[in-house]
């Protein structure tokens, strides 16, 4: 290939030279034209006697130009034929075009053709939103599968609210309702093309309304109201405010205030106060951002000012002989349920929130100043409220208002990356954070206020309260040397290099004093009785361990350099990689640097490989990059470690990043390489290709089942997978099961009915029901409706009732109504609620059991 590229390059250089010559001719022609123009201009200013001569010259020039242009066209044609008649150059060009086409069509695991993609969840998960849009809006396809929220892992479903209504309590990021929220065109096409799922205008409107609130999907509620004359209830407006569906809440509020709903409801002052109670009730949510959004909606969008304090004065006046009495009563209008209670807004630990969240909380406090300021005034005057904290008086005295303009100026000083920083990671001397923190402490909930205040006093005023906020969390040095049990230093100042450096400097001074004191008190010790410095060494190892936890490698190296000036420091062998967290290259390099002289390379690397995971695989690449010789020697001696690395390859690894791994592996025994092939998964098929080329497996050996996948995919790329190839794979593998398991999923993903028919036609497939079940369940799971029907039709023996019920259950769980009805009709099985056990329709189908298209088929409804 390199030779070919050089030849192509040389031919290309010749071609470029010819093209340059042609361009030079063009430039010369242009220059001639310019000269002619100049001549023409000169002619206009010439005497009449000269004009005749000049015109003659110009005519001659024009003739020359025409000749040059003709020559240029001839040159281009000659150049074209030179290239075309060059057999080698022409074949190279055509081969290059073929290679481009082949690379475009080459199979890649997880990459599918447009027509093979039908699962909406898969498209959303993999960010193929343009494909989803095209299928719904432009192509108006009717074979999409809508994955439901049943049986999703908990870490993929976000708990958004703390409401009694559990149907509102989860937010699934990959739901189709979470994308294109503002696109009426998308959802209008969706509802029209899939009427069996979204049966507007029947009672499923209420279900669509629920999804509109749950995902703050403005498009859905607009379609219901504007296209189908759906009238939401006033409670829907209240609920949209409560759960933070801001766009929907704004839309509904405008509709109600403009009397666009034909119902006897108008929003008066009393109802506005009720809405404010919902806005400020922090107990209804577990997400402070929702409260901030609610306040921003009311203040800035709806322009509804918060209730303020009102003063009622009653004055009684009598004659001069009587006393005049004036009574003044102050009443606080409270938009919260508990009367005579101080307003609390934020159920948060401030120091665990991001700077961005704290900025938003400060905005909320400033927006609500007319409501909150009178409370602070009364507290400072000794007024007591229900559920008042003992800290309220102290906090009210140190409280300082800032204006919205000042807050915006502070906001602008933070970059977007800085705003994502957690408050406890900020520097101690950052007065911006200190000012923001002070503004919201008094408005945090009773359950969090004490911790919030304790952290504030510890970080900014060095008033420490153990065990929650001891001094070493904030890089404040006070512990005696020898206390090596202290852990997690710098927990609340990880990025505050100055404070951490000062801590280390004080530690060094303390160690120096400790050693000097020992020698001063033992002046008579001879040279054979040296201080072993165990206590100091143990303390230093404890400190370095904490420095490495927060990736402060530079400070750790500086500390060792300075401590070695006092005594010979020994880094503990227990300091190594923490497999439970992601470790930086700098930390790993530090450990190798300071331990390599005192231990062999193997003892450092082996723990990493033994506990290798996705978080730390980048360290393997780093080892090869910086310690390639030592690392290669180690892997050549320990094939188990090499196999472990292959088994822990990340799914997104680039082949170019592990070329060195191939080079080491190709020198191994064939049996070892076969074992590596066995442990690799289908997500690494391109890597399997490479390994398969490295080893030549004897025909009398049992090959790994994944090699069957490789052969299938190679042939599948050419659309030539035949019975002969399948029989050959089974013969080599000596096991139909391994071949089947490695092939059938990709066949289904690619709608490859021809290849599936070859599997179905195999005698072992016919004899064992397990293969039918696996194949058909996977087709149902992938939502391949047409493929399901075709496959069932070619299965010779009757399908077992147990398999039929399993198929019905699976299609029910994924919410594929089309498949459910097809299977019911095909096998003459009625759809019974008892079939699905305790699973309720409302939790499985995209809508609820009010889905009439399905409901009429349920025999025991």
PDB file of N, CA and C in Angstrom, residues 157-243:
ATOM      1  N   UNK A 157     -33.477   6.445  35.309  1.00  0.00           N
ATOM      2  CA  UNK A 157     -34.748   7.141  35.525  1.00  0.00           C
ATOM      3  C   UNK A 157     -34.535   8.131  36.662  1.00  0.00           C
ATOM      4  N   UNK A 158     -34.786   9.389  36.389  1.00  0.00           N
ATOM      5  CA  UNK A 158     -34.491  10.428  37.360  1.00  0.00           C
ATOM      6  C   UNK A 158     -35.736  10.763  38.175  1.00  0.00           C
ATOM      7  N   UNK A 159     -35.593  10.741  39.502  1.00  0.00           N
ATOM      8  CA  UNK A 159     -36.702  11.156  40.353  1.00  0.00           C
ATOM      9  C   UNK A 159     -36.736  12.669  40.386  1.00  0.00           C
ATOM     10  N   UNK A 160     -37.795  13.221  39.855  1.00  0.00           N
ATOM     11  CA  UNK A 160     -37.828  14.671  39.682  1.00  0.00           C
ATOM     12  C   UNK A 160     -38.656  15.367  40.755  1.00  0.00           C
ATOM     13  N   UNK A 161     -39.676  14.712  41.242  1.00  0.00           N
ATOM     14  CA  UNK A 161     -40.594  15.370  42.160  1.00  0.00           C
ATOM     15  C   UNK A 161     -40.813  14.526  43.402  1.00  0.00           C
ATOM     16  N   UNK A 162     -41.434  15.129  44.376  1.00  0.00           N
ATOM     17  CA  UNK A 162     -41.770  14.411  45.606  1.00  0.00           C
ATOM     18  C   UNK A 162     -43.272  14.515  45.822  1.00  0.00           C
ATOM     19  N   UNK A 163     -44.005  14.112  44.811  1.00  0.00           N
ATOM     20  CA  UNK A 163     -45.458  14.278  44.825  1.00  0.00           C
ATOM     21  C   UNK A 163     -46.148  12.983  45.224  1.00  0.00           C
ATOM     22  N   UNK A 164     -47.390  13.124  45.685  1.00  0.00           N
ATOM     23  CA  UNK A 164     -48.176  11.938  46.011  1.00  0.00           C
ATOM     24  C   UNK A 164     -48.519  11.159  44.745  1.00  0.00           C
ATOM     25  N   UNK A 165     -48.674  11.863  43.645  1.00  0.00           N
ATOM     26  CA  UNK A 165     -48.993  11.223  42.378  1.00  0.00           C
ATOM     27  C   UNK A 165     -47.731  10.581  41.805  1.00  0.00           C
ATOM     28  N   UNK A 166     -47.584   9.266  41.970  1.00  0.00           N
ATOM     29  CA  UNK A 166     -46.366   8.584  41.556  1.00  0.00           C
ATOM     30  C   UNK A 166     -46.186   8.596  40.046  1.00  0.00           C
ATOM     31  N   UNK A 167     -47.279   8.760  39.311  1.00  0.00           N
ATOM     32  CA  UNK A 167     -47.174   8.795  37.856  1.00  0.00           C
ATOM     33  C   UNK A 167     -46.426  10.042  37.389  1.00  0.00           C
ATOM     34  N   UNK A 168     -46.310  11.041  38.261  1.00  0.00           N
ATOM     35  CA  UNK A 168     -45.577  12.255  37.940  1.00  0.00           C
ATOM     36  C   UNK A 168     -44.171  12.229  38.533  1.00  0.00           C
ATOM     37  N   UNK A 169     -43.818  11.139  39.169  1.00  0.00           N
ATOM     38  CA  UNK A 169     -42.666  11.157  40.064  1.00  0.00           C
ATOM     39  C   UNK A 169     -41.349  10.776  39.397  1.00  0.00           C
ATOM     40  N   UNK A 170     -41.384  10.315  38.146  1.00  0.00           N
ATOM     41  CA  UNK A 170     -40.150   9.947  37.463  1.00  0.00           C
ATOM     42  C   UNK A 170     -40.067  10.659  36.122  1.00  0.00           C
ATOM     43  N   UNK A 171     -38.837  10.968  35.749  1.00  0.00           N
ATOM     44  CA  UNK A 171     -38.584  11.635  34.475  1.00  0.00           C
ATOM     45  C   UNK A 171     -37.591  10.766  33.716  1.00  0.00           C
ATOM     46  N   UNK A 172     -38.040  10.156  32.627  1.00  0.00           N
ATOM     47  CA  UNK A 172     -37.158   9.288  31.849  1.00  0.00           C
ATOM     48  C   UNK A 172     -36.574  10.103  30.700  1.00  0.00           C
ATOM     49  N   UNK A 173     -35.250  10.284  30.757  1.00  0.00           N
ATOM     50  CA  UNK A 173     -34.572  11.187  29.831  1.00  0.00           C
ATOM     51  C   UNK A 173     -34.754  10.773  28.379  1.00  0.00           C
ATOM     52  N   UNK A 174     -34.866   9.460  28.120  1.00  0.00           N
ATOM     53  CA  UNK A 174     -34.910   8.971  26.744  1.00  0.00           C
ATOM     54  C   UNK A 174     -36.328   8.752  26.241  1.00  0.00           C
ATOM     55  N   UNK A 175     -37.295   9.289  26.933  1.00  0.00           N
ATOM     56  CA  UNK A 175     -38.672   9.194  26.447  1.00  0.00           C
ATOM     57  C   UNK A 175     -38.835  10.074  25.212  1.00  0.00           C
ATOM     58  N   UNK A 176     -39.716   9.652  24.315  1.00  0.00           N
ATOM     59  CA  UNK A 176     -39.962  10.450  23.115  1.00  0.00           C
ATOM     60  C   UNK A 176     -40.586  11.795  23.474  1.00  0.00           C
ATOM     61  N   UNK A 177     -41.195  11.879  24.660  1.00  0.00           N
ATOM     62  CA  UNK A 177     -41.814  13.137  25.085  1.00  0.00           C
ATOM     63  C   UNK A 177     -40.785  14.152  25.586  1.00  0.00           C
ATOM     64  N   UNK A 178     -39.535  13.699  25.780  1.00  0.00           N
ATOM     65  CA  UNK A 178     -38.505  14.611  26.287  1.00  0.00           C
ATOM     66  C   UNK A 178     -37.779  15.350  25.169  1.00  0.00           C
ATOM     67  N   UNK A 179     -38.018  14.970  23.908  1.00  0.00           N
ATOM     68  CA  UNK A 179     -37.350  15.628  22.780  1.00  0.00           C
ATOM     69  C   UNK A 179     -38.376  16.391  21.948  1.00  0.00           C
ATOM     70  N   UNK A 180     -37.901  17.388  21.234  1.00  0.00           N
ATOM     71  CA  UNK A 180     -38.753  18.219  20.373  1.00  0.00           C
ATOM     72  C   UNK A 180     -39.938  18.792  21.155  1.00  0.00           C
ATOM     73  N   UNK A 181     -39.666  19.253  22.375  1.00  0.00           N
ATOM     74  CA  UNK A 181     -40.757  19.687  23.253  1.00  0.00           C
ATOM     75  C   UNK A 181     -41.565  20.850  22.681  1.00  0.00           C
ATOM     76  N   UNK A 182     -40.910  21.675  21.893  1.00  0.00           N
ATOM     77  CA  UNK A 182     -41.588  22.869  21.382  1.00  0.00           C
ATOM     78  C   UNK A 182     -42.059  22.704  19.940  1.00  0.00           C
ATOM     79  N   UNK A 183     -41.887  21.519  19.370  1.00  0.00           N
ATOM     80  CA  UNK A 183     -42.215  21.326  17.961  1.00  0.00           C
ATOM     81  C   UNK A 183     -43.622  20.775  17.796  1.00  0.00           C
ATOM     82  N   UNK A 184     -44.530  21.636  17.437  1.00  0.00           N
ATOM     83  CA  UNK A 184     -45.900  21.206  17.162  1.00  0.00           C
ATOM     84  C   UNK A 184     -45.928  20.297  15.937  1.00  0.00           C
ATOM     85  N   UNK A 185     -45.088  20.600  14.957  1.00  0.00           N
ATOM     86  CA  UNK A 185     -45.065  19.809  13.717  1.00  0.00           C
ATOM     87  C   UNK A 185     -44.709  18.352  14.005  1.00  0.00           C
ATOM     88  N   UNK A 186     -43.733  18.125  14.874  1.00  0.00           N
ATOM     89  CA  UNK A 186     -43.300  16.761  15.178  1.00  0.00           C
ATOM     90  C   UNK A 186     -44.432  15.967  15.827  1.00  0.00           C
ATOM     91  N   UNK A 187     -45.009  16.497  16.894  1.00  0.00           N
ATOM     92  CA  UNK A 187     -46.015  15.741  17.630  1.00  0.00           C
ATOM     93  C   UNK A 187     -47.349  15.682  16.873  1.00  0.00           C
ATOM     94  N   UNK A 188     -47.621  16.652  16.063  1.00  0.00           N
ATOM     95  CA  UNK A 188     -48.840  16.577  15.253  1.00  0.00           C
ATOM     96  C   UNK A 188     -48.744  15.395  14.286  1.00  0.00           C
ATOM     97  N   UNK A 189     -47.594  15.243  13.628  1.00  0.00           N
ATOM     98  CA  UNK A 189     -47.379  14.089  12.743  1.00  0.00           C
ATOM     99  C   UNK A 189     -47.368  12.785  13.515  1.00  0.00           C
ATOM    100  N   UNK A 190     -46.772  12.810  14.695  1.00  0.00           N
ATOM    101  CA  UNK A 190     -46.709  11.604  15.520  1.00  0.00           C
ATOM    102  C   UNK A 190     -48.110  11.117  15.876  1.00  0.00           C
ATOM    103  N   UNK A 191     -48.970  12.017  16.298  1.00  0.00           N
ATOM    104  CA  UNK A 191     -50.327  11.630  16.719  1.00  0.00           C
ATOM    105  C   UNK A 191     -51.169  11.155  15.536  1.00  0.00           C
ATOM    106  N   UNK A 192     -50.943  11.748  14.368  1.00  0.00           N
ATOM    107  CA  UNK A 192     -51.717  11.365  13.181  1.00  0.00           C
ATOM    108  C   UNK A 192     -51.282   9.989  12.666  1.00  0.00           C
ATOM    109  N   UNK A 193     -49.964   9.739  12.668  1.00  0.00           N
ATOM    110  CA  UNK A 193     -49.442   8.500  12.089  1.00  0.00           C
ATOM    111  C   UNK A 193     -49.585   7.297  13.017  1.00  0.00           C
ATOM    112  N   UNK A 194     -49.782   7.548  14.299  1.00  0.00           N
ATOM    113  CA  UNK A 194     -49.890   6.440  15.260  1.00  0.00           C
ATOM    114  C   UNK A 194     -51.151   6.596  16.110  1.00  0.00           C
ATOM    115  N   UNK A 195     -52.318   6.532  15.452  1.00  0.00           N
ATOM    116  CA  UNK A 195     -53.573   6.743  16.190  1.00  0.00           C
ATOM    117  C   UNK A 195     -53.846   5.657  17.217  1.00  0.00           C
ATOM    118  N   UNK A 196     -53.292   4.438  17.007  1.00  0.00           N
ATOM    119  CA  UNK A 196     -53.544   3.376  17.977  1.00  0.00           C
ATOM    120  C   UNK A 196     -52.831   3.655  19.302  1.00  0.00           C
ATOM    121  N   UNK A 197     -51.777   4.480  19.256  1.00  0.00           N
ATOM    122  CA  UNK A 197     -51.071   4.844  20.478  1.00  0.00           C
ATOM    123  C   UNK A 197     -51.643   6.127  21.098  1.00  0.00           C
ATOM    124  N   UNK A 198     -51.957   7.073  20.241  1.00  0.00           N
ATOM    125  CA  UNK A 198     -52.358   8.403  20.726  1.00  0.00           C
ATOM    126  C   UNK A 198     -53.739   8.729  20.165  1.00  0.00           C
ATOM    127  N   UNK A 199     -54.758   8.227  20.848  1.00  0.00           N
ATOM    128  CA  UNK A 199     -56.115   8.273  20.303  1.00  0.00           C
ATOM    129  C   UNK A 199     -56.825   9.564  20.674  1.00  0.00           C
ATOM    130  N   UNK A 200     -56.383  10.619  20.064  1.00  0.00           N
ATOM    131  CA  UNK A 200     -57.042  11.899  20.233  1.00  0.00           C
ATOM    132  C   UNK A 200     -58.307  11.876  19.370  1.00  0.00           C
ATOM    133  N   UNK A 201     -59.434  12.392  19.801  1.00  0.00           N
ATOM    134  CA  UNK A 201     -59.647  13.158  21.044  1.00  0.00           C
ATOM    135  C   UNK A 201     -60.367  12.356  22.129  1.00  0.00           C
ATOM    136  N   UNK A 202     -60.050  11.055  22.277  1.00  0.00           N
ATOM    137  CA  UNK A 202     -60.714  10.273  23.303  1.00  0.00           C
ATOM    138  C   UNK A 202     -60.126  10.601  24.674  1.00  0.00           C
ATOM    139  N   UNK A 203     -60.443   9.784  25.651  1.00  0.00           N
ATOM    140  CA  UNK A 203     -60.067  10.126  27.021  1.00  0.00           C
ATOM    141  C   UNK A 203     -58.560  10.046  27.262  1.00  0.00           C
ATOM    142  N   UNK A 204     -57.798   9.583  26.250  1.00  0.00           N
ATOM    143  CA  UNK A 204     -56.342   9.576  26.410  1.00  0.00           C
ATOM    144  C   UNK A 204     -55.781  10.984  26.451  1.00  0.00           C
ATOM    145  N   UNK A 205     -56.607  11.992  26.183  1.00  0.00           N
ATOM    146  CA  UNK A 205     -56.161  13.379  26.320  1.00  0.00           C
ATOM    147  C   UNK A 205     -55.563  13.623  27.698  1.00  0.00           C
ATOM    148  N   UNK A 206     -56.191  13.059  28.717  1.00  0.00           N
ATOM    149  CA  UNK A 206     -55.695  13.256  30.079  1.00  0.00           C
ATOM    150  C   UNK A 206     -54.317  12.634  30.254  1.00  0.00           C
ATOM    151  N   UNK A 207     -54.078  11.522  29.572  1.00  0.00           N
ATOM    152  CA  UNK A 207     -52.758  10.910  29.655  1.00  0.00           C
ATOM    153  C   UNK A 207     -51.717  11.761  28.935  1.00  0.00           C
ATOM    154  N   UNK A 208     -52.080  12.290  27.774  1.00  0.00           N
ATOM    155  CA  UNK A 208     -51.159  13.170  27.059  1.00  0.00           C
ATOM    156  C   UNK A 208     -50.909  14.441  27.861  1.00  0.00           C
ATOM    157  N   UNK A 209     -51.929  14.924  28.520  1.00  0.00           N
ATOM    158  CA  UNK A 209     -51.757  16.089  29.394  1.00  0.00           C
ATOM    159  C   UNK A 209     -50.742  15.789  30.496  1.00  0.00           C
ATOM    160  N   UNK A 210     -50.823  14.566  31.042  1.00  0.00           N
ATOM    161  CA  UNK A 210     -49.887  14.173  32.098  1.00  0.00           C
ATOM    162  C   UNK A 210     -48.454  14.171  31.573  1.00  0.00           C
ATOM    163  N   UNK A 211     -48.248  13.643  30.353  1.00  0.00           N
ATOM    164  CA  UNK A 211     -46.902  13.645  29.782  1.00  0.00           C
ATOM    165  C   UNK A 211     -46.446  15.070  29.462  1.00  0.00           C
ATOM    166  N   UNK A 212     -47.375  15.910  29.076  1.00  0.00           N
ATOM    167  CA  UNK A 212     -47.031  17.303  28.803  1.00  0.00           C
ATOM    168  C   UNK A 212     -46.477  17.978  30.053  1.00  0.00           C
ATOM    169  N   UNK A 213     -47.120  17.744  31.204  1.00  0.00           N
ATOM    170  CA  UNK A 213     -46.647  18.324  32.464  1.00  0.00           C
ATOM    171  C   UNK A 213     -45.339  17.680  32.900  1.00  0.00           C
ATOM    172  N   UNK A 214     -45.290  16.374  32.773  1.00  0.00           N
ATOM    173  CA  UNK A 214     -44.136  15.624  33.275  1.00  0.00           C
ATOM    174  C   UNK A 214     -42.839  16.049  32.595  1.00  0.00           C
ATOM    175  N   UNK A 215     -42.896  16.301  31.277  1.00  0.00           N
ATOM    176  CA  UNK A 215     -41.698  16.656  30.515  1.00  0.00           C
ATOM    177  C   UNK A 215     -41.675  18.125  30.120  1.00  0.00           C
ATOM    178  N   UNK A 216     -42.584  18.916  30.662  1.00  0.00           N
ATOM    179  CA  UNK A 216     -42.708  20.329  30.292  1.00  0.00           C
ATOM    180  C   UNK A 216     -42.764  20.449  28.768  1.00  0.00           C
ATOM    181  N   UNK A 217     -43.610  19.610  28.167  1.00  0.00           N
ATOM    182  CA  UNK A 217     -43.724  19.519  26.721  1.00  0.00           C
ATOM    183  C   UNK A 217     -44.842  20.445  26.262  1.00  0.00           C
ATOM    184  N   UNK A 218     -44.440  21.624  25.787  1.00  0.00           N
ATOM    185  CA  UNK A 218     -45.413  22.639  25.389  1.00  0.00           C
ATOM    186  C   UNK A 218     -46.174  22.223  24.139  1.00  0.00           C
ATOM    187  N   UNK A 219     -45.519  21.501  23.229  1.00  0.00           N
ATOM    188  CA  UNK A 219     -46.160  21.131  21.962  1.00  0.00           C
ATOM    189  C   UNK A 219     -47.419  20.301  22.188  1.00  0.00           C
ATOM    190  N   UNK A 220     -47.352  19.343  23.124  1.00  0.00           N
ATOM    191  CA  UNK A 220     -48.492  18.447  23.343  1.00  0.00           C
ATOM    192  C   UNK A 220     -49.704  19.226  23.838  1.00  0.00           C
ATOM    193  N   UNK A 221     -49.511  20.058  24.855  1.00  0.00           N
ATOM    194  CA  UNK A 221     -50.662  20.779  25.419  1.00  0.00           C
ATOM    195  C   UNK A 221     -51.238  21.757  24.391  1.00  0.00           C
ATOM    196  N   UNK A 222     -50.408  22.335  23.554  1.00  0.00           N
ATOM    197  CA  UNK A 222     -50.899  23.250  22.526  1.00  0.00           C
ATOM    198  C   UNK A 222     -51.731  22.515  21.483  1.00  0.00           C
ATOM    199  N   UNK A 223     -51.282  21.322  21.074  1.00  0.00           N
ATOM    200  CA  UNK A 223     -52.045  20.537  20.094  1.00  0.00           C
ATOM    201  C   UNK A 223     -53.397  20.139  20.672  1.00  0.00           C
ATOM    202  N   UNK A 224     -53.401  19.705  21.932  1.00  0.00           N
ATOM    203  CA  UNK A 224     -54.661  19.307  22.565  1.00  0.00           C
ATOM    204  C   UNK A 224     -55.641  20.478  22.613  1.00  0.00           C
ATOM    205  N   UNK A 225     -55.134  21.636  23.006  1.00  0.00           N
ATOM    206  CA  UNK A 225     -56.004  22.803  23.181  1.00  0.00           C
ATOM    207  C   UNK A 225     -56.408  23.412  21.845  1.00  0.00           C
ATOM    208  N   UNK A 226     -55.439  23.609  20.958  1.00  0.00           N
ATOM    209  CA  UNK A 226     -55.687  24.381  19.739  1.00  0.00           C
ATOM    210  C   UNK A 226     -56.237  23.534  18.595  1.00  0.00           C
ATOM    211  N   UNK A 227     -55.890  22.231  18.550  1.00  0.00           N
ATOM    212  CA  UNK A 227     -56.368  21.386  17.457  1.00  0.00           C
ATOM    213  C   UNK A 227     -57.601  20.575  17.822  1.00  0.00           C
ATOM    214  N   UNK A 228     -57.730  20.228  19.103  1.00  0.00           N
ATOM    215  CA  UNK A 228     -58.802  19.324  19.508  1.00  0.00           C
ATOM    216  C   UNK A 228     -59.726  19.914  20.569  1.00  0.00           C
ATOM    217  N   UNK A 229     -59.587  21.227  20.805  1.00  0.00           N
ATOM    218  CA  UNK A 229     -60.478  21.945  21.729  1.00  0.00           C
ATOM    219  C   UNK A 229     -60.509  21.325  23.125  1.00  0.00           C
ATOM    220  N   UNK A 230     -59.403  20.784  23.531  1.00  0.00           N
ATOM    221  CA  UNK A 230     -59.313  20.203  24.883  1.00  0.00           C
ATOM    222  C   UNK A 230     -59.212  21.320  25.908  1.00  0.00           C
ATOM    223  N   UNK A 231     -59.937  21.187  27.009  1.00  0.00           N
ATOM    224  CA  UNK A 231     -59.949  22.219  28.056  1.00  0.00           C
ATOM    225  C   UNK A 231     -59.333  21.648  29.328  1.00  0.00           C
ATOM    226  N   UNK A 232     -58.114  22.064  29.656  1.00  0.00           N
ATOM    227  CA  UNK A 232     -57.495  21.595  30.898  1.00  0.00           C
ATOM    228  C   UNK A 232     -58.217  22.185  32.106  1.00  0.00           C
ATOM    229  N   UNK A 233     -58.115  21.512  33.227  1.00  0.00           N
ATOM    230  CA  UNK A 233     -58.709  22.021  34.453  1.00  0.00           C
ATOM    231  C   UNK A 233     -57.781  23.053  35.098  1.00  0.00           C
ATOM    232  N   UNK A 234     -58.337  23.837  36.019  1.00  0.00           N
ATOM    233  CA  UNK A 234     -57.510  24.812  36.739  1.00  0.00           C
ATOM    234  C   UNK A 234     -56.465  24.097  37.594  1.00  0.00           C
ATOM    235  N   UNK A 235     -56.805  22.891  38.057  1.00  0.00           N
ATOM    236  CA  UNK A 235     -55.840  22.105  38.840  1.00  0.00           C
ATOM    237  C   UNK A 235     -54.606  21.747  37.994  1.00  0.00           C
ATOM    238  N   UNK A 236     -54.809  21.638  36.666  1.00  0.00           N
ATOM    239  CA  UNK A 236     -53.667  21.363  35.796  1.00  0.00           C
ATOM    240  C   UNK A 236     -52.671  22.513  35.843  1.00  0.00           C
ATOM    241  N   UNK A 237     -53.171  23.745  35.861  1.00  0.00           N
ATOM    242  CA  UNK A 237     -52.297  24.912  35.991  1.00  0.00           C
ATOM    243  C   UNK A 237     -51.526  24.852  37.307  1.00  0.00           C
ATOM    244  N   UNK A 238     -52.220  24.565  38.404  1.00  0.00           N
ATOM    245  CA  UNK A 238     -51.559  24.500  39.707  1.00  0.00           C
ATOM    246  C   UNK A 238     -50.488  23.411  39.726  1.00  0.00           C
ATOM    247  N   UNK A 239     -50.802  22.264  39.128  1.00  0.00           N
ATOM    248  CA  UNK A 239     -49.850  21.165  39.135  1.00  0.00           C
ATOM    249  C   UNK A 239     -48.637  21.467  38.264  1.00  0.00           C
ATOM    250  N   UNK A 240     -48.845  22.154  37.147  1.00  0.00           N
ATOM    251  CA  UNK A 240     -47.719  22.525  36.286  1.00  0.00           C
ATOM    252  C   UNK A 240     -46.764  23.462  37.021  1.00  0.00           C
ATOM    253  N   UNK A 241     -47.296  24.350  37.855  1.00  0.00           N
ATOM    254  CA  UNK A 241     -46.450  25.235  38.663  1.00  0.00           C
ATOM    255  C   UNK A 241     -45.723  24.434  39.728  1.00  0.00           C
ATOM    256  N   UNK A 242     -46.435  23.500  40.347  1.00  0.00           N
ATOM    257  CA  UNK A 242     -45.862  22.735  41.447  1.00  0.00           C
ATOM    258  C   UNK A 242     -44.668  21.894  40.995  1.00  0.00           C
ATOM    259  N   UNK A 243     -44.762  21.254  39.837  1.00  0.00           N
ATOM    260  CA  UNK A 243     -43.694  20.356  39.416  1.00  0.00           C
ATOM    261  C   UNK A 243     -42.653  21.059  38.558  1.00  0.00           C
TER     262      UNK A 243
END
